[in-house]
Coordinates of C-alpha atoms and ligand atoms in Angstrom, one line a residue:
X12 CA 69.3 139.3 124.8
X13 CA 67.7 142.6 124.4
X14 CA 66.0 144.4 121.5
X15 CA 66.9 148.5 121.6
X16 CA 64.1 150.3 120.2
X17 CA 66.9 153.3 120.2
X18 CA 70.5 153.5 119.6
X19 CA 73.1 153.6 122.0
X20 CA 76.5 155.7 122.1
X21 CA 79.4 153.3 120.6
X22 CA 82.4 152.0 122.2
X23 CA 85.5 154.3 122.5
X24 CA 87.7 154.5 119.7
X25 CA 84.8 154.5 116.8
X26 CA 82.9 157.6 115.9
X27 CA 78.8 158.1 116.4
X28 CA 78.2 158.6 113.2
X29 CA 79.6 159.8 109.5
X30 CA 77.8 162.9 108.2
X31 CA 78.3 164.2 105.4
X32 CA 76.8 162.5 102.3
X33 CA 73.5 164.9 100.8
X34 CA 71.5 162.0 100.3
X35 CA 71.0 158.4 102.2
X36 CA 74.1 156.3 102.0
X37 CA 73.9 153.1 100.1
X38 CA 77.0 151.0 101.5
X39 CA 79.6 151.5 104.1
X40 CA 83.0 149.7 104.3
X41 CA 86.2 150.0 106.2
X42 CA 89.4 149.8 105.5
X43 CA 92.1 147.1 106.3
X44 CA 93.7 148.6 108.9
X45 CA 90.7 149.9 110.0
X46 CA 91.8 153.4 110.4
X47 CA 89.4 154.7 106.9
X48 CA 86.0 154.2 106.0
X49 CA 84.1 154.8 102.2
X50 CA 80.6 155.5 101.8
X51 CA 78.4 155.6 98.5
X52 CA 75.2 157.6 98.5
X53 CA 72.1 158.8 96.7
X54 CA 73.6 162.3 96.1
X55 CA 76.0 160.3 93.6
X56 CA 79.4 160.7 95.5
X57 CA 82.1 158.2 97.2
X58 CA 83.2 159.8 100.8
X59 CA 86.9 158.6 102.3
X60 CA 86.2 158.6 106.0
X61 CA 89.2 159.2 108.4
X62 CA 87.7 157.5 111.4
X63 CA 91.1 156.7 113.4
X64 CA 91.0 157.2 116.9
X65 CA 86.9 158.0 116.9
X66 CA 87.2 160.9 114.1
X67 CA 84.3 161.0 111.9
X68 CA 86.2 163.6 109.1
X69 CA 85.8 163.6 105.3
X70 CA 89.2 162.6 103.7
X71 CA 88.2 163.0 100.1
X72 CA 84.3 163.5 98.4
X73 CA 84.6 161.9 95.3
X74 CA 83.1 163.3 92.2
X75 CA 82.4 160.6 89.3
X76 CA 79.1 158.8 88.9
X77 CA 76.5 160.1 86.9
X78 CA 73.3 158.5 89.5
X79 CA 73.5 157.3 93.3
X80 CA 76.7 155.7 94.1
X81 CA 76.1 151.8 95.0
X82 CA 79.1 150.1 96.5
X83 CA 82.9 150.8 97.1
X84 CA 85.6 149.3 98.2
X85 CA 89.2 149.6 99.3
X86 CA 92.1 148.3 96.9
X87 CA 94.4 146.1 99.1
X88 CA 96.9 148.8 100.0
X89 CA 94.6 150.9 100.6
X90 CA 95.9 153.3 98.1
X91 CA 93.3 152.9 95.8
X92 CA 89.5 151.9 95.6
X93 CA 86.6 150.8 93.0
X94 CA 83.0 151.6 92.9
X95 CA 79.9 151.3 90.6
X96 CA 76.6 153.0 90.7
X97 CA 73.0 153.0 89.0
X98 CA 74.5 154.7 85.9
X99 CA 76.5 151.3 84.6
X100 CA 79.6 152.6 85.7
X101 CA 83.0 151.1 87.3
X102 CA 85.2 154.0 88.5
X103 CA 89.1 153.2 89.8
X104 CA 89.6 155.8 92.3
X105 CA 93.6 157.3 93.8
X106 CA 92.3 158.2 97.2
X107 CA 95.4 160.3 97.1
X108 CA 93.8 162.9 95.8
X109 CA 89.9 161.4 94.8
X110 CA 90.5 161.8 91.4
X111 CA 89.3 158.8 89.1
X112 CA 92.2 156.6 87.3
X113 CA 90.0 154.7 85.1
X114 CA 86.1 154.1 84.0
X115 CA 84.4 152.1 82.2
X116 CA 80.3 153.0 81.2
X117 CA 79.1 149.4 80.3
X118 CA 75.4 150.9 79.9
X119 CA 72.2 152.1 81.5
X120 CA 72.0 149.1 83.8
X121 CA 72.4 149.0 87.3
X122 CA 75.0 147.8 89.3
X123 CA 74.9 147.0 92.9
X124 CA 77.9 145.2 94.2
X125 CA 81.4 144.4 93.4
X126 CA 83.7 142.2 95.4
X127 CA 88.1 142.2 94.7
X128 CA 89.9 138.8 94.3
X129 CA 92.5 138.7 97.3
X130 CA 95.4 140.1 95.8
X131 CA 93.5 142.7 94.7
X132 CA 93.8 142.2 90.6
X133 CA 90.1 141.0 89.9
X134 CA 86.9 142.9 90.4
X135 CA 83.8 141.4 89.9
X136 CA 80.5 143.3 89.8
X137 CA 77.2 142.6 90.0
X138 CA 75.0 143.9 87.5
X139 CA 71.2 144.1 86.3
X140 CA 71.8 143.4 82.5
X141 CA 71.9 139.6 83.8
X142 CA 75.4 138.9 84.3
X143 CA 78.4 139.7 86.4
X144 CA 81.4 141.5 84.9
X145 CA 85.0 140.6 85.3
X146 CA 87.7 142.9 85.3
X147 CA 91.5 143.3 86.3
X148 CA 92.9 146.2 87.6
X149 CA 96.0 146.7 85.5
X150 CA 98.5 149.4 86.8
X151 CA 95.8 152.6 86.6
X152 CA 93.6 151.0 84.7
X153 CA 90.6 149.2 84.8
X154 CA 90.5 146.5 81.6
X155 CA 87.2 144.7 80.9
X156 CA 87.6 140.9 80.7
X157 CA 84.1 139.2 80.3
X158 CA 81.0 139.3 81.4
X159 CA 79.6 136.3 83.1
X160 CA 76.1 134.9 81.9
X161 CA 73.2 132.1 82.9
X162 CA 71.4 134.0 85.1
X163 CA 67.7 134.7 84.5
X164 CA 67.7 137.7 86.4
X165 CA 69.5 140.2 87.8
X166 CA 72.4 139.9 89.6
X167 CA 72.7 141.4 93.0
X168 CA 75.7 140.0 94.5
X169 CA 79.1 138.7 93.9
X170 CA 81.9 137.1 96.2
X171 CA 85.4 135.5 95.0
X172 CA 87.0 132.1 96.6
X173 CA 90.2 132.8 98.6
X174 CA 92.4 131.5 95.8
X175 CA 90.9 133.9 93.3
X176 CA 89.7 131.1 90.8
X177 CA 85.9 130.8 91.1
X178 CA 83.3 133.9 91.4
X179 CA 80.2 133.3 92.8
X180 CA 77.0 135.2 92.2
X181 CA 73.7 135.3 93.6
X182 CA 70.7 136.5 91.1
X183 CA 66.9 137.6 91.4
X184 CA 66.0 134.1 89.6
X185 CA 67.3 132.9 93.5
X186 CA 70.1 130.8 92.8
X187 CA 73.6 130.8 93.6
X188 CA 76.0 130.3 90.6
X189 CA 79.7 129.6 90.5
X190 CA 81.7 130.7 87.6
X191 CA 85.5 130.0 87.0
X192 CA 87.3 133.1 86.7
X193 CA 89.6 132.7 84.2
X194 CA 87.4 131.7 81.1
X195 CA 84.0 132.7 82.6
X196 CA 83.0 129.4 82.5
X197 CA 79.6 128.6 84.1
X198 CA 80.8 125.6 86.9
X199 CA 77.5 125.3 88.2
X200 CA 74.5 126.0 90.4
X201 CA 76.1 126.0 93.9
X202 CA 72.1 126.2 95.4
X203 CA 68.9 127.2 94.2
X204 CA 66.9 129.1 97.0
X205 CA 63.8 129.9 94.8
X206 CA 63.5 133.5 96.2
X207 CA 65.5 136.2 95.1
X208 CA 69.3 135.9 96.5
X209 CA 70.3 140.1 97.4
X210 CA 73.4 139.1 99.6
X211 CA 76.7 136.8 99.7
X212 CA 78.8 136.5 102.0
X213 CA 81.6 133.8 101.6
X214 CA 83.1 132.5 105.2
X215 CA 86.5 132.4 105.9
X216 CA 88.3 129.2 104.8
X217 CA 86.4 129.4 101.7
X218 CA 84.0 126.4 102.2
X219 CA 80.4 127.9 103.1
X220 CA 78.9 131.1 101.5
X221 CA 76.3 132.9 103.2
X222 CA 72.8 134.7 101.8
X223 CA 70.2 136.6 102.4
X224 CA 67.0 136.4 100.4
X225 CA 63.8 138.5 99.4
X226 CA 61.8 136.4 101.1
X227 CA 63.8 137.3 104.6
X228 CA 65.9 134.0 104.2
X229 CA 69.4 134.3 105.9
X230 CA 71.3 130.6 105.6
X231 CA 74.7 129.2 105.3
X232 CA 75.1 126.6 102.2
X233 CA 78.2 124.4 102.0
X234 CA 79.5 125.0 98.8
X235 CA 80.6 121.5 98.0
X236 CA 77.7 119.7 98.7
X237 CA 75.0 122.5 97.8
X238 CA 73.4 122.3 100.9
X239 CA 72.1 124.6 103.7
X240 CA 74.1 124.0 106.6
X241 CA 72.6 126.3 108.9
X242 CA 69.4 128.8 108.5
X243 CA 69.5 131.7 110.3
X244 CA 66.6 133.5 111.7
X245 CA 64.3 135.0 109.0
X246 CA 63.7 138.8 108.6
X247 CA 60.4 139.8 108.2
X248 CA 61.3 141.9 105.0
X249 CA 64.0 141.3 102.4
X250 CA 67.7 140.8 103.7
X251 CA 70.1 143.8 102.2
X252 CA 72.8 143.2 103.7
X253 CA 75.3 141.1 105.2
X254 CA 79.0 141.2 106.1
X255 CA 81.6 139.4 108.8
X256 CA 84.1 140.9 110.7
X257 CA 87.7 140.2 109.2
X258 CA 88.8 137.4 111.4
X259 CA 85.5 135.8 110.1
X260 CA 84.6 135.6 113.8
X261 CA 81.2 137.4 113.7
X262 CA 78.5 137.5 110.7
X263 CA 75.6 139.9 110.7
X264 CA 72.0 140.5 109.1
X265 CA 70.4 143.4 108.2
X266 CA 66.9 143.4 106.4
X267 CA 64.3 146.3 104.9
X268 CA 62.4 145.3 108.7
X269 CA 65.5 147.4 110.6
X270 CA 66.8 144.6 112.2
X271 CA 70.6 143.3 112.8
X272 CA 71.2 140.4 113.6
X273 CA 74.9 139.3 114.9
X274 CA 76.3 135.3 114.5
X275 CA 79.0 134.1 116.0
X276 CA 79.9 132.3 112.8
X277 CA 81.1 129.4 114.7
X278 CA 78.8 128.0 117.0
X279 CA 75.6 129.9 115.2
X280 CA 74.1 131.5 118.2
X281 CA 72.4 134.7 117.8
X282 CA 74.9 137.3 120.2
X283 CA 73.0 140.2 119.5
X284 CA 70.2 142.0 118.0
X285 CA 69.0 145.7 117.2
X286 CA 66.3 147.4 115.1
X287 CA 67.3 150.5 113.4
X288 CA 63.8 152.5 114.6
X289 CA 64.3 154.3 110.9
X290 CA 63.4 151.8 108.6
X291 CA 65.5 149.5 106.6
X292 CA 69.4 148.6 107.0
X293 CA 71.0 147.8 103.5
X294 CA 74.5 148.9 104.1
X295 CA 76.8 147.3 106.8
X296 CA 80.4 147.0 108.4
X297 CA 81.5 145.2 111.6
X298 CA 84.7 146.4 113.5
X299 CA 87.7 143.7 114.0
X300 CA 87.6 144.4 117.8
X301 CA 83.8 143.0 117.4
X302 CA 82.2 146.2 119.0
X303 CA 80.8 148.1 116.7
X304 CA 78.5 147.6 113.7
X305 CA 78.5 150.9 111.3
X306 CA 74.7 150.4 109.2
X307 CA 73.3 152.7 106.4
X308 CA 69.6 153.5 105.7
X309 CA 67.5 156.0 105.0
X310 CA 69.5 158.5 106.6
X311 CA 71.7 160.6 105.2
X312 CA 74.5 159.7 107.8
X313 CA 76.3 156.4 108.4
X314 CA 75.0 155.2 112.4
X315 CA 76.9 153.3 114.8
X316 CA 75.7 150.6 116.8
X317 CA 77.5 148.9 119.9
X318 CA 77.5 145.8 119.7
X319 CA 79.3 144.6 122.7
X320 CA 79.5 145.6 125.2
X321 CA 76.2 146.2 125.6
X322 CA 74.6 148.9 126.0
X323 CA 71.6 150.3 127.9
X324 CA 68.8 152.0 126.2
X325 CA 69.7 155.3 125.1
X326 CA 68.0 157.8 122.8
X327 CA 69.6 158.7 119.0
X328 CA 70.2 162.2 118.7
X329 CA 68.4 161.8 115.2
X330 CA 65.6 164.3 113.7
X331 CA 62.7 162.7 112.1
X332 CA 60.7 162.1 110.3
X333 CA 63.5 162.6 107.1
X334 CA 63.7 165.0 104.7
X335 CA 62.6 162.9 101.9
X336 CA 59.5 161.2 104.1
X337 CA 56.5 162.7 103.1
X338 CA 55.8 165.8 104.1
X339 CA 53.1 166.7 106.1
X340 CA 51.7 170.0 104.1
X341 CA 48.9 171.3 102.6
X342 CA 50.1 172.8 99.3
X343 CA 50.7 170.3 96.5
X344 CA 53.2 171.9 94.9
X345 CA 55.2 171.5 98.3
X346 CA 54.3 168.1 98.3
X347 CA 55.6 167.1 94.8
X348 CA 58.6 168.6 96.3
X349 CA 59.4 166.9 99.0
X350 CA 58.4 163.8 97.4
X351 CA 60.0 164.3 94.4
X352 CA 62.9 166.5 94.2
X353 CA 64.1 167.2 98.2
X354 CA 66.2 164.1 98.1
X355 CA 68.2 165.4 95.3
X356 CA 67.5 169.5 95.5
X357 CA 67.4 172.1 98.6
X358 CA 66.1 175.2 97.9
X359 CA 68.7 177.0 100.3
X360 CA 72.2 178.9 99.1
X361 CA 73.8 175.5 99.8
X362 CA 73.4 172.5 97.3
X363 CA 74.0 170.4 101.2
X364 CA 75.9 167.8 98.8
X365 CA 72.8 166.4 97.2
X366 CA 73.0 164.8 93.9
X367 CA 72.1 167.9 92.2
X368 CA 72.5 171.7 92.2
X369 CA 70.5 174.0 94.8
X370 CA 67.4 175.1 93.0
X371 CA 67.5 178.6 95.3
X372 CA 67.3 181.2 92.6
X373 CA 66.6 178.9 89.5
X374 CA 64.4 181.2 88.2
X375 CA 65.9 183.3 85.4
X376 CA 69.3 181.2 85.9
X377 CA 71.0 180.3 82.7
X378 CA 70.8 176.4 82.6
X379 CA 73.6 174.7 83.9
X380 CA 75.2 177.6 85.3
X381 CA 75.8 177.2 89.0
X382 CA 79.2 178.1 90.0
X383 CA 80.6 174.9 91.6
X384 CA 78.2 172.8 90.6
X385 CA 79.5 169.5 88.6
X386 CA 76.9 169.3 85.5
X387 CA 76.7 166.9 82.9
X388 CA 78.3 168.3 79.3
X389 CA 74.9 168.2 78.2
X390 CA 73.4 170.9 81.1
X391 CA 76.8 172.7 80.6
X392 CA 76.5 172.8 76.1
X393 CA 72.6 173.6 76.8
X394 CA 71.8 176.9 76.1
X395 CA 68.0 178.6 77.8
X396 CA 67.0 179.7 80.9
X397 CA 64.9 178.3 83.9
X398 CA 61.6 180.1 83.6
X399 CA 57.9 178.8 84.7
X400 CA 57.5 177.7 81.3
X401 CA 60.9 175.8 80.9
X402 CA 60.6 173.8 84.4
X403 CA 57.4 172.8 83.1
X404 CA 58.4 171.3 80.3
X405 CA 61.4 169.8 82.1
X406 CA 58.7 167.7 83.5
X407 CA 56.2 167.9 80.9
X408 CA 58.4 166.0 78.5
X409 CA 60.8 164.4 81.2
X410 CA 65.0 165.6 81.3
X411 CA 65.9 162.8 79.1
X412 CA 64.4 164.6 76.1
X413 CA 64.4 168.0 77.3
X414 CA 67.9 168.3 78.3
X415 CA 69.2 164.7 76.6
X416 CA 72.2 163.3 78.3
X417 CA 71.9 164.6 81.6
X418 CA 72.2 162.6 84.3
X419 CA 68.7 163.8 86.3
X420 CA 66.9 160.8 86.4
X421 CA 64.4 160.2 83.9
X422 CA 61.0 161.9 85.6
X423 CA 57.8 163.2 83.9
X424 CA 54.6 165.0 85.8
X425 CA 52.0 164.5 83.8
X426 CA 49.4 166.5 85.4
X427 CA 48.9 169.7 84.2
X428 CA 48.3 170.5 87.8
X429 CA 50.8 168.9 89.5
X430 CA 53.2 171.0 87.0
X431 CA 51.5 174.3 87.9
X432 CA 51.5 173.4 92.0
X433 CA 55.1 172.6 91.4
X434 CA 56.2 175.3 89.7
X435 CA 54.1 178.1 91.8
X436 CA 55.8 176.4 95.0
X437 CA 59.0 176.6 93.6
X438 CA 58.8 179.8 92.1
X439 CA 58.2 181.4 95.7
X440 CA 60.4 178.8 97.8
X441 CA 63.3 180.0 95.5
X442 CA 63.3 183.1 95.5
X443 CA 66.4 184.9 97.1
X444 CA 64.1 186.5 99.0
X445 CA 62.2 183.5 100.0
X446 CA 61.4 183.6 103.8
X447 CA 63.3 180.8 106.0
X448 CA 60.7 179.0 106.8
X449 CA 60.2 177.6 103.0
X450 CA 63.8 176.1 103.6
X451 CA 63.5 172.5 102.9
X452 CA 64.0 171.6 106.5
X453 CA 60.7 173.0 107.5
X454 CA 59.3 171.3 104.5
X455 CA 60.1 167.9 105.9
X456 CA 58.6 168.3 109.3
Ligands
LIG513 C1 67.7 161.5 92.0 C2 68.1 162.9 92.0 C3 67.2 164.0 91.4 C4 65.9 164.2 91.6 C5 64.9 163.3 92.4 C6 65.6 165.4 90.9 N1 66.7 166.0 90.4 FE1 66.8 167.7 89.4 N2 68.8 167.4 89.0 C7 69.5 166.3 89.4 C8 70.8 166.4 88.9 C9 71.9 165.3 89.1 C10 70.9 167.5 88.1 C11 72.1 168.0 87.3 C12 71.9 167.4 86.0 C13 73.1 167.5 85.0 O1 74.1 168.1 85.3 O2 72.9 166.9 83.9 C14 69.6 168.2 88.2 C15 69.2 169.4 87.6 C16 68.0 170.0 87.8 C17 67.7 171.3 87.2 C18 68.6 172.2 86.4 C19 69.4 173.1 87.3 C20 70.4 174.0 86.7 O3 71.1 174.6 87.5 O4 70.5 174.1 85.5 C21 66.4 171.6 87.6 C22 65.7 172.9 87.3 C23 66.0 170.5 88.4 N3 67.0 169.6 88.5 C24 64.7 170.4 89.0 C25 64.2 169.3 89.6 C26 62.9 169.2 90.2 C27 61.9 170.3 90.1 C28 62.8 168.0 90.7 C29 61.5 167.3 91.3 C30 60.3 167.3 90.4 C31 64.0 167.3 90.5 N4 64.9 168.1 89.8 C32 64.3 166.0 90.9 C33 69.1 165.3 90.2 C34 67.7 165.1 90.6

């Protein structure tokens, strides 16, 4: 066993990588058949993938959450697919066309995961108001049937038993509960780990459940008895993610230290391992042929790694440090910037798919008035324009109260000099005639 410090080029048949997404991608999952991928970012959108035959092409970029995009997945059929997002919201999606079927807004809070019942009626999803939420997906619509409660923290994960009659969850408070689905009874506490539970994964056959913890805990409990029949190796940071490969053949780890980790979910010996040498992997899929793991991060692109066989070191084709890292300047207002606005603004013609418009030109633009751009109703009913003192009091007072209902996150400067450094960067990087090297690429080296 060998630990890459770089990635290696991926088995035939799979694409290198997905790019596409404006911001970093939050999950990654394929399709039955194999043949389509979907991706949920930062910059707020769902991307249909076709990846048949090693394409990497964008089927469908799909328009609909109001904040980054958590977790999707595939209806079976593959016709349609679900998602939620930090804005509270569970879109039904026709990957026909990417338009949405259904929503439902159930609040401010935060939802991470879902997980569909079998036969693809039930979706359960994970959210941070303390409960998971149980719907069924009725012909285009998606119709709220309880919420699941007990938990003493947020929940992070949920997983459904092959018969579709219990939901599990697994909560900050760091226990595993068990909930029957059809009157939202609480059955009971399957295993309390103490440490925050982030990940489920139930095994095939139904029995065993997996989880990965904040403390870096990765174990197997059998559901049953409530015990841990097998720990995994630990990760040195929180584990965010965890999948299997559909025959239930293979499980993997992946942790905010970089690592995967790959199971043979029989026999429990490690196969393989990797580190991701750009930080944290909280999005995962494994391919049915067992070859190729797809991981999200930081980056704005979906990797691959190979899995087996493997591969010798080889060097990503990857620019760093990120876009959003830090950047290494002298001027302030340049570094509020980057730190504060580059994930979600270029300054360039192109928005680059980021969650929100290109600020190039904002100066004496009407607000909400980018051609193209998908605004909020409240940007599009607001009525003043971006000026020095304007974008200072965007900040000043934060968006929620400047621009109230607008789905920019809620952010305040509250330096008078941090406000002026921003605004005099900004004001020149802008500019149409602003020279290239204030693009934001140059801005993140
Ligand atoms: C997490 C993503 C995110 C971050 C970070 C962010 N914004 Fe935004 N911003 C948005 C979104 C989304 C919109 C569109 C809001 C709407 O339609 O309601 C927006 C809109 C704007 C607008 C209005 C543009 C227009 O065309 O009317 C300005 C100005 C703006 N942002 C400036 C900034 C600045 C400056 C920063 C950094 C201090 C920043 N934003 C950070 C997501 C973000």
């Amino acid at each position: 066993m060998t630990v890459a410090l770089c990635g290696a080029a991926v088995a035939a048949g799979w694409p290198e990588r997905l790019s596409g997404h404006g911001g970093p991608i939050k999950s990654v999952m394929l399709s039955r058949d194999e043949r389509r991928a979907l991706t949920t970012s930062f910059d707020y959108s769902v991307i249909l993938w076709d990846i048949a035959e090693g394409h990497s092409r964008i089927s469908r970029r799909m328009i609909g959450h109001n904040a980054a995009a958590n977790d999707a997945r595939f209806l079976p059929g593959g016709k349609r697919a679900v998602s939620v997002g930090d804005d509270g919201a569970v879109l039904l999606w026709d990957l026909a066309d990417g338009s949405v079927l259904s929503r439902v807004d159930t609040g401010d809070d935060k939802m991470l995961s879902l997980a569909v019942s079998e036969s693809g009626r039930f979706l359960a999803v994970a959210s941070w108001d303390r409960s998971a939420h149980l719907f069924e997906v009725r012909d285009a619509s998606l119709v709220p049937l309880r919420r699941l409660t007990g938990h003493r923290n947020n929940v992070n994960a949920v997983a459904f038993s092959p018969d579709e009659k219990v939901v599990f969850t697994g909560a900050s408070d760091g226990v595993i509960r068990s909930f029957s689905r059809a009157d939202g009874a609480l059955l009971r506490e399957v295993h309390v780990h103490g440490w925050g539970i982030n990940v489920l994964q139930l095994m095939k056959g139904g029995r065993k459940i997996a989880f990965g913890a904040t403390d870096g805990a990765v174990a197997v409990v059998d559901i049953e008895s409530g015990e841990v029949s097998k720990q995994l190796a630990n990760h040195d940071r929180p584990v965010l993610a965890l999948t299997m490969t559909q025959d239930g053949a293979l499980l993997a780890s992946g942790g905010g230290d970089g690592q995967i980790r790959v199971y043979d979910a029989q026999a429990w010996t490690l196969l393989e391992r990797y580190e991701n040498p750009y930080g944290p992997v909280w999005g995962m899929a494994l391919t049915g042929d067992h070859a190729v793991a797809f991981y999200a991060g930081l980056d704005d692109h979906v990797n691959t790694w190979q899995i087996a066989p493997r591969k010798p070191f080889e060097p990503v084709g990857s620019s760093f440090p990120r876009r959003f890292q830090v950047a290494d300047t002298q001027d302030p207002g340049a570094l509020q910037f980057a730190r504060k606005c580059s994930v979600c603004h270029t300054l360039t013609p192109d928005d680059g798919n980021r969650a929100g418009p290109t600020l190039y030109g904002v100066f004496g633009r009407e607000v909400g008035s980018l051609p193209g751009y998908p605004y909020s109703q409240a940007l599009l009913d607001a009525d003043f324009t971006w000026t020095e003192k304007t974008i200072s009091d965007l900040f000043d007072h934060g968006p929620d109260v400047v621009t109230p209902g607008t789905k920019m996150p809620i952010q305040r400067l509250k330096s008078v000099e941090e406000r002026n450094a921003l605004v005099r960067f900004l004001k020149q990087a802008t500019a149409s005639d602003a020279a290239p090297h204030q693009d934001e690429k140059e801005i993140g080296k």
